Structure formats: C-alpha cells, structure tokens
Amino acid sequence: MRSGGLYTEAERARRDASVWTFVQGILAPLQFLVFLVSLALVLWCLATGEGAFAAAASVVVKTLVLYAIMITGSIWEKVVFGRYLFAPAFFWEDVVSMLVLALHTLYLAMLLLGLGTVTEQLAVALAAYASYAANATQFLLKLRAARLERPSYSPVAS
C-alpha cells in the first residue's frame, strides 16, 4: 500500500529489478550532454548566423535521443506502475514530457518540410529546450524524493 510515498514496496522492487531503470540511468545524462552541446550550437548560430547545419544536426540528434528516452521511459513506467504513461506518481512529469515531445517534433517537421526561416526553426528548438529543462528539473526533483524515501536500515549489532 502506498503511504504517501512515491513507490509502494512492490513498485520499488520492480523498479530496482528492471533493466529499464538502468537504461534510463544511461539515457538521461546522455540526453543532458547532447542538450548542452546542441544548445551551445543553436545559440552560436543565432548569434553569428554561422553553423546552421551543425545546429540543425544537433537538434535532430537531441530529438532522436529524446524519442529513445521517451519510449524506454514508457516501458519503464509500464513495468513499474502497470501503465505506459500518466501513472499517478509521474503524472505531471508525463504531461510536461508531452509538451517537450510536441515541440521537438514540431522542430523536426519544420526542418524536414522547409517551413520557416532558420531563425524561426531554431526559436522552436529553443522553446523545446526550455520545456526540456523544466521537465528535467521535474525528474531530478522526483529522483531526489525517491532517494529520500528509501527505507533506512539499522544494522543490528551481533
């Protein structure tokens, strides 16, 4: 039974036993690294007018990593909570994730269909990145909460 915590004992056991927890632990920092590099390239392009190809390629890579983490995160959520998205423990993180996904996908559509100027496309990328930063903060706070709720073990002296 959930006693106000993030996970029930059964959910915690499934989380700890799942390979998807490990996958998320690899993809999350990778995505953040890709985000930082891409953000620098996008800002450089907007400031100087140079490096549009590198900026665009970096946003595409960031979006592909986002898709990977979203798909594997949905599988993780199914394993741990029994549903692919919007489990009560991660409802608002998933809501914001949908915005992040929509903005990244809008950027891809603009790029692939040749819609808007490079500046307009990169403005959408920056909006996607701002929503990603908010979402990453949500997940970091949730990770901290999960660590704080870990049961504390008191070794018994023998």
Short mmCIF file of C-alpha atoms in Angstrom, two decimals:
data_model
loop_
_atom_site.label_atom_id
_atom_site.label_comp_id
_atom_site.label_asym_id
_atom_site.label_seq_id
_atom_site.Cartn_x
_atom_site.Cartn_y
_atom_site.Cartn_z
CA MET A 1 0.00 0.00 0.00
CA ARG A 2 1.24 3.50 -0.89
CA SER A 3 1.68 5.56 2.27
CA GLY A 4 2.18 8.96 0.70
CA GLY A 5 5.46 7.87 -0.84
CA LEU A 6 6.47 7.77 -4.46
CA TYR A 7 6.57 3.97 -4.70
CA THR A 8 4.85 1.09 -2.99
CA GLU A 9 7.17 -1.70 -1.86
CA ALA A 10 6.16 -3.77 -4.91
CA GLU A 11 6.77 -0.83 -7.28
CA ARG A 12 10.15 -0.16 -5.70
CA ALA A 13 11.09 -3.83 -6.12
CA ARG A 14 10.01 -3.79 -9.80
CA ARG A 15 11.91 -0.51 -10.34
CA ASP A 16 15.07 -1.89 -8.78
CA ALA A 17 14.86 -5.16 -10.72
CA SER A 18 14.10 -3.63 -14.12
CA VAL A 19 16.74 -3.30 -16.82
CA TRP A 20 14.80 -0.21 -17.94
CA THR A 21 15.88 1.60 -14.78
CA PHE A 22 19.49 1.11 -15.88
CA VAL A 23 18.65 2.21 -19.45
CA GLN A 24 17.04 5.41 -18.14
CA GLY A 25 20.09 5.99 -15.94
CA ILE A 26 22.28 5.93 -19.07
CA LEU A 27 19.99 7.86 -21.42
CA ALA A 28 19.13 10.73 -19.05
CA PRO A 29 22.70 12.04 -18.62
CA LEU A 30 23.43 11.34 -22.30
CA GLN A 31 20.43 13.42 -23.29
CA PHE A 32 21.56 16.23 -20.98
CA LEU A 33 25.04 16.22 -22.54
CA VAL A 34 23.56 16.29 -26.05
CA PHE A 35 21.27 19.11 -24.91
CA LEU A 36 24.20 21.22 -23.65
CA VAL A 37 26.20 20.77 -26.86
CA SER A 38 23.17 21.46 -29.03
CA LEU A 39 22.16 24.49 -27.01
CA ALA A 40 25.62 25.96 -27.50
CA LEU A 41 25.46 25.30 -31.26
CA VAL A 42 21.95 26.76 -31.56
CA LEU A 43 22.90 29.89 -29.60
CA TRP A 44 26.10 30.27 -31.65
CA CYS A 45 24.11 30.05 -34.89
CA LEU A 46 21.53 32.57 -33.71
CA ALA A 47 24.23 34.97 -32.50
CA THR A 48 26.54 34.74 -35.51
CA GLY A 49 24.46 33.39 -38.38
CA GLU A 50 27.08 30.65 -38.79
CA GLY A 51 26.86 26.91 -38.25
CA ALA A 52 23.24 26.39 -39.25
CA PHE A 53 23.91 22.81 -40.40
CA ALA A 54 25.68 21.88 -37.17
CA ALA A 55 22.92 23.47 -35.10
CA ALA A 56 20.20 21.67 -37.06
CA ALA A 57 22.02 18.34 -36.89
CA SER A 58 22.47 18.73 -33.15
CA VAL A 59 18.76 19.39 -32.63
CA VAL A 60 17.94 16.29 -34.70
CA VAL A 61 20.31 14.20 -32.54
CA LYS A 62 18.77 15.69 -29.38
CA THR A 63 15.30 14.82 -30.68
CA LEU A 64 16.30 11.24 -31.50
CA VAL A 65 17.74 10.79 -28.01
CA LEU A 66 14.52 12.29 -26.61
CA TYR A 67 12.44 9.76 -28.57
CA ALA A 68 14.63 6.95 -27.23
CA ILE A 69 14.25 8.08 -23.63
CA MET A 70 10.50 8.60 -24.06
CA ILE A 71 9.95 5.12 -25.49
CA THR A 72 12.13 3.37 -22.93
CA GLY A 73 10.68 5.54 -20.15
CA SER A 74 7.18 4.48 -21.15
CA ILE A 75 8.26 0.85 -20.99
CA TRP A 76 9.84 1.50 -17.57
CA GLU A 77 6.60 3.10 -16.36
CA LYS A 78 4.61 0.08 -17.59
CA VAL A 79 6.96 -2.33 -15.78
CA VAL A 80 6.95 -0.35 -12.52
CA PHE A 81 3.42 1.10 -12.41
CA GLY A 82 1.42 -1.05 -14.84
CA ARG A 83 0.70 1.71 -17.36
CA TYR A 84 2.73 3.23 -20.16
CA LEU A 85 2.11 6.86 -19.27
CA PHE A 86 0.46 9.08 -16.70
CA ALA A 87 0.93 6.84 -13.68
CA PRO A 88 -0.13 8.93 -10.67
CA ALA A 89 3.44 9.11 -9.31
CA PHE A 90 4.71 10.67 -12.57
CA PHE A 91 1.56 12.30 -13.95
CA TRP A 92 2.83 15.90 -14.20
CA GLU A 93 6.26 14.83 -15.45
CA ASP A 94 4.50 12.92 -18.23
CA VAL A 95 2.25 15.88 -19.05
CA VAL A 96 5.26 18.17 -19.48
CA SER A 97 7.07 15.40 -21.38
CA MET A 98 4.26 15.51 -23.96
CA LEU A 99 4.90 19.24 -24.46
CA VAL A 100 8.63 18.57 -24.79
CA LEU A 101 7.96 15.85 -27.35
CA ALA A 102 5.50 18.01 -29.29
CA LEU A 103 7.92 20.93 -29.56
CA HIS A 104 10.83 18.73 -30.63
CA THR A 105 8.58 17.06 -33.21
CA LEU A 106 7.40 20.47 -34.46
CA TYR A 107 11.05 21.43 -34.98
CA LEU A 108 11.64 18.24 -36.99
CA ALA A 109 8.54 18.91 -39.10
CA MET A 110 9.65 22.48 -39.79
CA LEU A 111 13.14 21.32 -40.73
CA LEU A 112 12.04 18.43 -42.94
CA LEU A 113 9.25 20.38 -44.65
CA GLY A 114 11.32 23.54 -45.04
CA LEU A 115 8.86 25.61 -43.01
CA GLY A 116 10.05 28.92 -41.59
CA THR A 117 13.46 30.50 -41.62
CA VAL A 118 16.45 29.01 -39.85
CA THR A 119 15.91 31.57 -37.09
CA GLU A 120 12.25 30.56 -36.70
CA GLN A 121 13.17 26.89 -36.66
CA LEU A 122 15.83 27.47 -34.02
CA ALA A 123 13.38 29.55 -31.98
CA VAL A 124 11.14 26.47 -31.85
CA ALA A 125 14.18 24.42 -30.84
CA LEU A 126 14.86 26.87 -28.00
CA ALA A 127 11.24 26.60 -26.85
CA ALA A 128 11.64 22.81 -26.92
CA TYR A 129 14.84 23.14 -24.91
CA ALA A 130 13.21 25.40 -22.33
CA SER A 131 10.42 22.86 -21.85
CA TYR A 132 13.04 20.09 -21.67
CA ALA A 133 14.91 21.99 -18.93
CA ALA A 134 11.68 22.32 -16.93
CA ASN A 135 10.94 18.62 -17.43
CA ALA A 136 14.46 17.57 -16.48
CA THR A 137 14.10 19.62 -13.29
CA GLN A 138 10.84 17.79 -12.52
CA PHE A 139 12.55 14.43 -12.92
CA LEU A 140 15.56 15.46 -10.84
CA LEU A 141 13.25 16.55 -8.02
CA LYS A 142 11.40 13.23 -8.31
CA LEU A 143 14.70 11.32 -8.22
CA ARG A 144 15.68 13.24 -5.09
CA ALA A 145 12.32 12.45 -3.49
CA ALA A 146 12.75 8.77 -4.32
CA ARG A 147 16.20 8.74 -2.72
CA LEU A 148 14.91 10.49 0.39
CA GLU A 149 12.11 7.98 0.84
CA ARG A 150 14.41 4.96 0.71
CA PRO A 151 13.83 2.82 3.75
CA SER A 152 16.62 3.32 6.21
CA TYR A 153 18.23 0.18 7.53
CA SER A 154 19.61 -0.02 11.01
CA PRO A 155 22.25 -2.69 11.30
CA VAL A 156 21.72 -4.83 14.33
CA ALA A 157 24.83 -5.39 16.39
CA SER A 158 25.51 -9.07 16.97
#
